[in-house]
Short mmCIF file of C-alpha atoms and ligand atoms in Angstrom, two decimals:
data_model
loop_
_atom_site.label_atom_id
_atom_site.label_comp_id
_atom_site.label_asym_id
_atom_site.label_seq_id
_atom_site.Cartn_x
_atom_site.Cartn_y
_atom_site.Cartn_z
CA MET S 117 80.46 100.37 292.37
CA TYR S 118 83.83 99.58 290.82
CA THR S 119 85.82 101.66 288.36
CA HIS S 120 89.06 101.22 286.44
CA GLU S 121 90.86 102.28 289.62
CA ASP S 122 89.56 99.25 291.48
CA LEU S 123 90.58 96.99 288.62
CA ALA S 124 94.04 98.58 288.62
CA ARG S 125 94.28 97.95 292.38
CA LEU S 126 93.35 94.31 291.92
CA GLN S 127 95.98 93.98 289.24
CA ALA S 128 98.67 95.63 291.36
CA GLN S 129 97.81 93.21 294.15
CA SER S 130 98.09 90.27 291.79
CA LEU S 131 101.39 91.46 290.33
CA LYS S 132 102.86 91.72 293.84
CA MET S 133 102.00 88.06 294.44
CA GLN S 134 102.74 86.78 290.96
CA SER S 135 106.30 85.61 291.40
CA TRP S 136 105.44 83.98 294.74
CA ILE S 137 102.52 82.15 293.14
CA ARG S 138 104.70 81.06 290.27
CA GLN S 139 107.26 79.66 292.70
CA GLN S 140 104.54 77.81 294.59
CA THR S 141 103.08 76.22 291.50
CA PHE S 142 106.22 75.70 289.48
CA SER S 143 108.04 72.42 289.60
CA PRO S 144 111.46 71.86 288.02
CA GLU S 145 110.10 69.09 285.80
CA ASN S 146 108.11 71.83 284.07
CA ILE S 147 111.31 72.82 282.33
CA LYS S 148 110.92 71.26 278.98
CA THR S 149 113.50 68.82 277.66
CA LEU S 150 113.45 66.73 274.54
CA ARG S 151 113.66 62.95 274.80
CA ARG S 152 115.89 60.75 272.70
CA PHE S 153 114.56 58.76 269.75
CA SER S 154 115.04 54.99 269.41
CA SER S 155 116.86 53.35 266.51
CA TRP S 156 113.48 51.99 265.42
CA GLU S 157 112.07 55.53 265.20
CA VAL S 158 115.22 56.97 263.63
CA SER S 159 115.46 54.34 260.92
CA GLU S 160 111.88 53.48 260.03
CA LEU S 161 109.95 56.62 260.98
CA ILE S 162 112.45 59.43 260.53
CA PHE S 163 114.88 58.31 257.80
CA GLN S 164 112.45 55.75 256.35
CA ILE S 165 115.11 53.17 255.89
CA ASN S 166 115.33 49.56 256.95
CA GLN S 167 116.25 49.10 260.60
CA SER S 168 118.90 46.50 259.77
CA THR S 169 120.43 48.78 257.11
CA PHE S 170 120.71 51.46 259.76
CA ARG S 171 122.29 49.14 262.33
CA GLY S 172 124.70 47.87 259.69
CA ARG S 173 125.82 51.39 258.84
CA LEU S 174 126.33 52.28 262.49
CA ALA S 175 128.48 49.17 262.98
CA ALA S 176 130.52 49.80 259.83
CA GLU S 177 131.13 53.53 260.31
CA PRO S 178 132.45 54.26 263.78
CA ASP S 179 132.60 58.02 263.21
CA LEU S 180 128.80 58.14 263.08
CA PRO S 181 127.17 59.11 266.38
CA GLY S 182 126.09 55.92 268.13
CA GLY S 183 123.46 57.26 270.51
CA GLU S 184 122.96 55.94 274.02
CA VAL S 185 122.54 52.23 274.51
CA GLU S 186 119.68 50.97 276.68
CA PRO S 187 120.70 49.15 279.86
CA ASP S 188 119.46 45.85 278.36
CA GLY S 189 121.38 46.69 275.21
CA ARG S 190 118.58 46.26 272.71
CA GLN S 191 117.87 49.76 271.45
CA ARG S 192 120.02 52.78 270.88
CA TRP S 193 118.53 56.18 271.63
CA PHE S 194 119.58 59.27 269.67
CA SER S 195 119.31 62.95 270.48
CA LEU S 196 117.94 65.36 267.87
CA ASP S 197 121.48 66.70 267.30
CA GLU S 198 122.77 63.17 266.72
CA ILE S 199 119.93 62.50 264.30
CA ASN S 200 120.87 65.63 262.38
CA GLU S 201 124.52 64.64 262.37
CA LEU S 202 123.56 61.21 261.00
CA ARG S 203 121.46 62.92 258.38
CA ARG S 204 124.40 65.02 257.25
CA LYS S 205 126.92 62.20 257.22
CA MET S 206 124.97 59.25 255.88
CA LYS S 207 123.89 58.58 252.32
CA ILE S 208 121.57 55.70 251.50
CA ASN S 209 122.06 54.27 248.01
CA ARG S 210 124.03 57.44 247.27
CA LYS S 211 120.98 59.49 248.18
CA THR S 212 121.16 62.25 250.76
CA LEU S 213 118.94 62.21 253.83
CA MET S 214 118.79 65.99 253.85
CA PRO S 215 115.31 67.42 253.16
CA PRO S 216 114.87 69.37 249.92
CA ARG S 217 115.30 73.13 249.98
CA PRO S 218 115.38 75.29 246.85
CA ALA S 219 118.71 77.13 246.49
CA GLY S 220 118.87 80.88 246.98
CA LYS S 221 115.42 81.23 248.57
CA ARG S 222 114.49 82.60 251.94
CA ALA S 223 112.60 80.45 254.46
CA PHE S 224 109.07 79.47 253.48
CA ARG S 225 106.30 81.00 255.61
CA ALA S 226 103.10 79.11 256.32
CA ALA S 227 100.24 80.43 258.46
CA VAL S 228 97.94 78.02 260.26
CA ALA S 229 94.84 80.17 260.43
CA ASN S 230 91.12 80.06 261.04
CA PHE S 231 88.83 82.27 263.11
CA LYS S 232 87.34 79.40 264.99
CA GLY S 233 88.75 78.59 268.42
CA GLY S 234 89.28 74.89 268.99
CA ALA S 235 89.65 74.13 265.28
CA GLY S 236 92.99 72.50 266.03
CA LYS S 237 95.26 75.31 264.86
CA SER S 238 97.77 75.10 267.69
CA THR S 239 97.79 71.30 267.60
CA VAL S 240 98.43 71.35 263.86
CA ALA S 241 101.12 74.04 264.13
CA LEU S 242 102.89 72.18 266.94
CA HIS S 243 102.87 68.84 265.12
CA LEU S 244 103.93 70.33 261.78
CA ALA S 245 106.83 72.10 263.51
CA HIS S 246 107.97 68.90 265.20
CA ALA S 247 107.52 66.77 262.09
CA ALA S 248 109.51 69.30 260.04
CA ALA S 249 112.32 69.41 262.61
CA LEU S 250 112.50 65.61 262.64
CA ASP S 251 112.65 65.80 258.87
CA GLY S 252 115.81 67.92 259.14
CA TYR S 253 114.39 71.39 258.60
CA ARG S 254 115.32 74.41 260.74
CA VAL S 255 112.08 75.88 261.98
CA LEU S 256 110.99 79.21 263.41
CA VAL S 257 107.49 79.33 264.87
CA VAL S 258 105.72 82.59 265.53
CA ASP S 259 102.92 82.54 268.08
CA PHE S 260 100.44 85.25 267.12
CA ASP S 261 97.87 84.12 269.67
CA PRO S 262 97.91 85.75 273.15
CA GLN S 263 96.33 82.54 274.44
CA ALA S 264 99.90 81.33 273.89
CA THR S 265 98.99 77.64 273.59
CA LEU S 266 101.90 77.04 271.25
CA SER S 267 104.36 79.00 273.41
CA HIS S 268 103.35 76.97 276.46
CA SER S 269 103.64 73.71 274.52
CA MET S 270 107.13 74.76 273.49
CA GLY S 271 108.09 75.40 277.10
CA LEU S 272 107.88 79.21 277.18
CA THR S 273 105.82 80.27 280.15
CA ASP S 274 107.53 83.43 281.34
CA VAL S 275 107.26 85.79 278.39
CA ALA S 276 107.14 89.59 278.55
CA GLU S 277 104.87 91.25 276.00
CA ASP S 278 107.78 93.37 274.68
CA TYR S 279 109.17 90.21 273.11
CA THR S 280 106.00 89.13 271.32
CA VAL S 281 104.45 90.12 268.03
CA TRP S 282 103.17 93.17 269.90
CA GLY S 283 106.76 94.30 270.48
CA ILE S 284 107.57 93.70 266.83
CA MET S 285 104.62 95.86 265.79
CA ALA S 286 105.42 98.72 268.18
CA ARG S 287 109.08 98.66 267.12
CA ASP S 288 108.00 98.71 263.50
CA LEU S 289 105.73 101.69 264.10
CA ILE S 290 108.65 103.67 265.54
CA ARG S 291 111.05 102.66 262.77
CA GLU S 292 108.62 103.17 259.93
CA THR S 293 107.59 106.56 261.28
CA ASP S 294 111.23 107.62 261.54
CA ARG S 295 111.81 106.39 258.00
CA MET S 296 108.81 108.32 256.70
CA ASN S 297 109.77 111.50 258.54
CA ALA S 298 113.31 111.28 257.19
CA ALA S 299 111.96 110.78 253.67
CA ALA S 300 109.56 113.70 254.09
CA SER S 301 112.29 116.12 255.18
CA GLY S 302 114.71 114.74 252.58
CA ALA S 303 112.27 115.40 249.77
CA ALA S 304 112.21 119.18 250.00
CA SER S 305 111.02 119.23 246.41
CA GLY S 306 107.46 120.17 247.10
CA THR S 307 106.25 117.08 249.01
CA THR S 308 103.88 118.00 251.75
CA LEU S 309 103.92 114.85 253.77
CA PRO S 310 103.07 115.61 257.37
CA ARG S 311 105.60 114.68 260.01
CA ARG S 312 104.25 112.12 262.43
CA GLN S 313 104.92 112.26 266.13
CA ILE S 314 105.25 109.14 268.23
CA PRO S 315 104.51 110.06 271.85
CA GLY S 316 107.17 109.56 274.49
CA SER S 317 104.96 107.01 276.21
CA ILE S 318 105.61 104.69 273.27
CA ARG S 319 109.19 105.67 272.44
CA ASP S 320 110.23 105.36 276.06
CA LEU S 321 109.28 101.69 276.10
CA GLY S 322 112.66 101.19 274.43
CA LEU S 323 111.22 98.87 271.80
CA GLY S 324 112.84 100.87 269.03
CA GLU S 325 116.22 99.81 270.39
CA LEU S 326 115.47 96.09 270.57
CA ARG S 327 117.69 94.09 268.30
CA HIS S 328 116.39 91.70 265.71
CA GLY S 329 117.42 88.60 267.60
CA ASP S 330 115.88 89.75 270.88
CA PHE S 331 112.48 88.43 269.82
CA ILE S 332 113.67 84.93 269.04
CA LYS S 333 113.87 82.34 271.82
CA THR S 334 115.31 78.86 271.75
CA THR S 335 113.25 75.78 272.65
CA ALA S 336 113.98 72.24 273.86
CA TRP S 337 114.37 71.36 270.18
CA SER S 338 117.76 72.62 268.98
CA THR S 339 116.38 73.23 265.47
CA ILE S 340 113.18 75.00 266.52
CA ASP S 341 113.14 78.62 267.67
CA ILE S 342 110.09 80.62 268.64
CA ILE S 343 108.78 84.14 268.80
CA PRO S 344 106.44 83.48 271.71
CA SER S 345 103.27 85.15 272.92
CA CYS S 346 101.69 85.79 276.31
CA ALA S 347 98.37 86.91 277.73
CA ASN S 348 99.49 90.53 277.95
CA ALA S 349 100.04 90.61 274.21
CA ALA S 350 96.25 90.70 273.85
CA PHE S 351 96.79 94.38 274.51
CA VAL S 352 98.14 94.71 271.01
CA GLU S 353 94.68 94.61 269.53
CA PHE S 354 93.67 97.59 271.57
CA ALA S 355 96.91 99.53 271.26
CA SER S 356 97.24 98.95 267.54
CA ALA S 357 94.11 100.93 266.81
CA GLN S 358 95.69 103.84 268.62
CA TYR S 359 99.00 103.32 266.78
CA ARG S 360 97.30 103.52 263.43
CA HIS S 361 95.83 106.79 264.47
CA LEU S 362 99.29 108.11 265.33
CA ASN S 363 100.50 107.35 261.86
CA PRO S 364 97.77 106.52 259.34
CA GLU S 365 100.36 105.85 256.62
CA TRP S 366 102.00 103.12 258.67
CA SER S 367 101.39 99.78 256.98
CA PHE S 368 100.50 98.16 260.29
CA PHE S 369 99.69 94.82 258.66
CA ALA S 370 103.20 94.41 257.26
CA ALA S 371 105.19 94.84 260.49
CA VAL S 372 105.93 91.15 260.98
CA SER S 373 106.56 90.62 257.29
CA ARG S 374 109.19 93.39 257.39
CA TYR S 375 110.66 91.91 260.56
CA LEU S 376 110.99 88.48 258.93
CA ASP S 377 112.55 90.06 255.84
CA GLY S 378 115.36 91.10 258.16
CA LEU S 379 116.31 87.48 258.87
CA GLY S 380 119.11 85.90 256.89
CA ASP S 381 117.76 83.86 253.97
CA ASP S 382 119.47 80.79 255.33
CA ASP S 383 118.71 81.23 259.04
CA TYR S 384 115.66 78.94 258.80
CA ASP S 385 113.97 76.70 256.27
CA LEU S 386 110.41 76.94 257.47
CA ILE S 387 108.55 79.64 259.41
CA LEU S 388 105.23 78.55 260.87
CA PHE S 389 102.58 80.87 262.29
CA ASP S 390 99.96 79.92 264.84
CA CYS S 391 97.11 82.42 264.57
CA PRO S 392 94.59 83.80 267.04
CA PRO S 393 90.93 82.88 266.52
CA ALA S 394 89.91 86.36 265.39
CA ILE S 395 90.52 88.86 262.67
CA GLY S 396 92.63 91.68 264.01
CA TYR S 397 96.02 93.34 263.85
CA GLN S 398 97.95 90.26 264.84
CA SER S 399 96.14 87.86 262.55
CA MET S 400 96.39 90.33 259.64
CA ASN S 401 100.13 90.48 260.23
CA ALA S 402 100.28 86.70 260.18
CA VAL S 403 98.25 86.42 257.02
CA PHE S 404 100.16 89.20 255.31
CA ALA S 405 103.54 87.67 256.10
CA ALA S 406 102.46 84.21 254.95
CA ASP S 407 103.37 82.61 251.65
CA MET S 408 100.76 79.93 252.20
CA LEU S 409 97.57 79.66 254.23
CA TYR S 410 96.90 76.36 255.92
CA ILE S 411 93.34 76.42 257.18
CA PRO S 412 92.37 73.70 259.67
CA SER S 413 88.72 72.97 260.19
CA GLY S 414 86.84 70.42 262.26
CA PRO S 415 84.37 68.04 260.63
CA GLY S 416 81.13 69.62 261.92
CA TYR S 417 78.63 71.74 260.05
CA TRP S 418 79.29 74.80 262.23
CA GLU S 419 82.96 74.50 261.56
CA TYR S 420 82.30 74.41 257.85
CA ASP S 421 80.08 77.45 258.34
CA SER S 422 82.73 79.38 260.28
CA THR S 423 85.50 78.41 257.86
CA THR S 424 83.36 79.86 255.08
CA SER S 425 82.90 83.08 256.98
CA PHE S 426 86.63 83.16 257.77
CA ILE S 427 87.64 83.21 254.12
CA GLY S 428 84.91 85.75 253.38
CA GLN S 429 86.07 88.15 256.08
CA LEU S 430 89.66 87.61 255.15
CA ALA S 431 88.89 88.40 251.52
CA GLU S 432 87.25 91.66 252.59
CA ALA S 433 90.05 92.63 254.93
CA LEU S 434 92.69 91.94 252.26
CA GLU S 435 90.69 93.89 249.71
CA ASP S 436 90.59 96.86 252.10
CA LEU S 437 94.37 96.74 252.37
CA SER S 438 94.95 96.53 248.64
CA GLY S 439 94.57 100.30 248.19
CA PHE S 440 97.08 100.99 250.95
CA GLY S 441 100.19 103.04 250.37
CA ALA S 442 98.69 105.47 247.87
CA THR S 443 99.88 108.46 249.94
CA PHE S 444 103.19 106.98 251.03
CA PRO S 445 105.08 104.13 249.43
CA ALA S 446 104.86 101.30 251.92
CA GLY S 447 108.38 99.99 251.39
CA LYS S 448 109.01 96.71 249.71
CA ILE S 449 105.60 95.20 250.34
CA SER S 450 103.49 94.42 247.31
CA LEU S 451 99.74 94.71 247.10
CA PRO S 452 97.31 93.12 246.70
CA LYS S 453 98.56 90.32 248.92
CA ALA S 454 98.97 87.10 246.93
CA PHE S 455 99.47 83.62 248.40
CA ALA S 456 101.48 80.92 246.71
CA ASP S 457 98.90 78.41 247.96
CA VAL S 458 95.77 78.15 250.10
CA ARG S 459 94.97 74.77 251.65
CA PHE S 460 92.22 73.40 253.84
CA LEU S 461 93.02 70.65 256.33
CA MET S 462 90.30 68.72 258.10
CA THR S 463 91.12 67.99 261.74
CA ARG S 464 89.65 65.86 264.53
CA TYR S 465 88.36 63.52 261.83
CA GLU S 466 86.90 60.08 262.61
CA PRO S 467 87.12 57.87 259.52
CA GLY S 468 84.33 55.62 260.85
CA ASN S 469 81.92 58.49 261.38
CA ASP S 470 79.42 58.89 258.53
CA LEU S 471 78.82 62.56 259.28
CA HIS S 472 82.54 63.28 259.22
CA ARG S 473 82.93 61.47 255.92
CA ALA S 474 80.01 63.40 254.46
CA MET S 475 81.52 66.69 255.69
CA PHE S 476 84.89 65.81 254.21
CA GLU S 477 83.22 65.10 250.86
CA ALA S 478 81.36 68.40 251.10
CA PHE S 479 84.65 70.24 251.72
CA ARG S 480 86.12 68.59 248.66
CA LYS S 481 83.11 69.47 246.57
CA VAL S 482 83.29 73.10 247.65
CA PHE S 483 87.03 73.73 247.85
CA GLY S 484 88.17 71.10 245.35
CA GLU S 485 91.92 70.73 244.96
CA HIS S 486 92.54 73.04 247.89
CA VAL S 487 91.51 70.37 250.39
CA ALA S 488 94.33 68.29 251.83
CA GLU S 489 93.81 64.65 251.02
CA HIS S 490 94.78 63.39 254.46
CA PRO S 491 92.72 64.74 257.36
CA ILE S 492 94.14 64.68 260.86
CA GLU S 493 92.37 62.04 262.83
CA MET S 494 90.73 62.47 266.18
CA THR S 495 92.97 60.61 268.57
CA ARG S 496 93.33 60.03 272.27
CA ALA S 497 97.08 60.33 271.81
CA VAL S 498 96.68 64.10 271.33
CA GLU S 499 94.76 64.38 274.59
CA GLN S 500 97.24 62.20 276.42
CA SER S 501 100.37 63.92 275.15
CA GLY S 502 98.66 67.31 275.39
CA ARG S 503 98.28 66.78 279.12
CA PHE S 504 102.07 67.03 279.30
CA LEU S 505 102.00 69.98 276.88
CA SER S 506 103.69 67.72 274.36
CA SER S 507 103.11 66.58 270.83
CA VAL S 508 102.68 62.98 269.78
CA TYR S 509 106.25 63.19 268.44
CA GLU S 510 107.62 64.26 271.80
CA ILE S 511 105.84 61.71 273.94
CA ASP S 512 107.74 58.46 274.40
CA TYR S 513 105.76 55.67 272.74
CA ARG S 514 106.39 53.47 275.77
CA GLU S 515 104.19 55.81 277.79
CA MET S 516 101.02 54.90 275.91
CA THR S 517 99.51 52.01 274.03
CA ARG S 518 101.96 51.54 271.17
CA GLU S 519 99.13 51.11 268.64
CA THR S 520 97.43 54.37 269.72
CA TRP S 521 100.73 56.24 269.43
CA ARG S 522 101.55 54.61 266.11
CA ARG S 523 98.18 55.48 264.55
CA ALA S 524 98.30 59.06 265.79
CA ARG S 525 101.82 59.54 264.55
CA ALA S 526 100.93 58.02 261.19
CA SER S 527 98.07 60.49 260.82
CA PHE S 528 100.30 63.48 261.56
CA ASP S 529 103.05 62.03 259.35
CA ARG S 530 100.70 61.78 256.37
CA ALA S 531 99.44 65.32 256.98
CA TYR S 532 103.03 66.54 257.26
CA GLU S 533 104.15 64.77 254.05
CA GLU S 534 101.31 66.41 252.20
CA PHE S 535 102.09 69.79 253.79
CA LYS S 536 105.72 69.40 252.77
CA GLY S 537 104.68 68.64 249.19
CA SER S 538 102.63 71.85 249.12
CA VAL S 539 105.50 73.83 250.62
CA ILE S 540 108.04 72.57 248.11
CA ALA S 541 105.72 73.24 245.18
CA ALA S 542 104.89 76.74 246.47
CA TRP S 543 108.47 77.62 247.47
CA ASP S 544 109.44 78.04 243.84
CA ARG S 545 106.67 80.58 243.37
CA ILE S 546 107.99 83.08 245.92
N1 LIG D 209 93.51 65.43 266.26
C1 LIG D 209 93.04 65.65 267.49
N2 LIG D 209 92.60 64.63 268.27
C2 LIG D 209 92.12 64.86 269.51
N3 LIG D 209 92.02 66.06 270.07
C3 LIG D 209 92.43 67.13 269.37
C4 LIG D 209 92.95 66.99 268.04
N4 LIG D 209 93.28 68.23 267.59
C5 LIG D 209 92.97 69.09 268.58
N5 LIG D 209 92.47 68.44 269.65
C6 LIG D 209 92.02 69.05 270.91
O1 LIG D 209 91.10 70.10 270.65
C7 LIG D 209 91.35 71.21 271.50
C8 LIG D 209 91.58 72.47 270.68
O2 LIG D 209 92.73 72.32 269.89
P1 LIG D 209 93.72 73.53 269.57
O3 LIG D 209 94.75 72.97 268.68
O4 LIG D 209 94.17 74.20 270.82
O5 LIG D 209 92.73 74.48 268.76
P2 LIG D 209 92.90 76.04 268.36
O6 LIG D 209 94.34 76.38 268.41
O7 LIG D 209 92.34 76.10 266.95
O8 LIG D 209 92.07 76.82 269.32
C9 LIG D 209 92.55 70.85 272.34
O9 LIG D 209 92.11 70.42 273.61
C10 LIG D 209 93.20 69.71 271.60
O10 LIG D 209 93.87 68.83 272.47
MG1 LIG D 210 95.30 77.92 269.39
#
């Protein structure tokens, strides 16, 4: 018979070996770097200008970054920083290449969420983040999923749970409890709010002292940062139930929202959440912090079925929260939670498949205007680039059939353009 003690022994054994095993299985090429982009990509795909116009401008304006020239001299290859410098310095027909951003607003927050595993959430989040960065936006991604697919794809493999959404929640619990206790003792005028104790076992983790920036990590993309996740962060679901018990007035679902409120309005343009395939403390934090829900769904009947149950459960969970804060004002959060937009995005779609087309039509019948017009197509390019933990944008088109790469990229580009349209329309509403 085996008890928790045996499990703990097995874990201790594994931890002792962990760094050795990592060394054995780690190769330096696992450190993620970002490739350069060819003048063809920069002009036609990124800036959407004529290639000869672009070459002409480079020749005429020597203070523009010129990229690296291929040995055979045909193509120039530009780094992301050079692309962004070009974007700042160049105007085409007196028009800026900078992406639109409403003045005086904080970054827009979009959650890619569904309860179904394998719906394509992480793939969508990764590609939207890369498309947005190539479009000139500064992006922060938050990985709410302890499966950490997005963190791994962004090159973060060695993450401690303190620096995940779990850490943000535990830190928030400590800070909010202190705030409430201070308010309770400050208001001597007859308030009878109980003081809440946070046990030393939680305070001593030192999370209360973590600084805001400690949670944010850089990636191989200079304009994409990440709050990563890791397997150990799965613990949050279990611990959070206990935390709520410690302080029932703590608005546990608003921890990440409060954290993000602490960022400078102009630190980022877009904040993207990748959500776990379950309703729980982490996904409720994601949903609550989001201005817009982007709900990917595959083209099968069961995926339609589970998407339906997702919005049903979410509706119930959000309704439960709407009465929160009656005993203690929950700070600057406002209830009930309202989204500036809710969108459905079909993924892994095969245009030639009658069943997929029928399912897409059914989605449109049911969810109407909320359904994105351009589904993300099923493509081998995602499998191929995914093998290198990369997006279609990151993989060099010379490493696969150009037509396969081109079609896949076009599908993600269309989905991104539509996403961007929704973001810009919704941004004004926040
Ligand atoms: N458009 C696509 N074409 C081909 N394969 C895809 C596509 N989108 C997702 N996949 C594959 O489906 C699997 C699940 O996708 P993922 O994005 O990890 O889903 P989730 O995050 O919802 O669990 C992955 O193996 C991924 O490579
Ligand atoms: Mg995922």
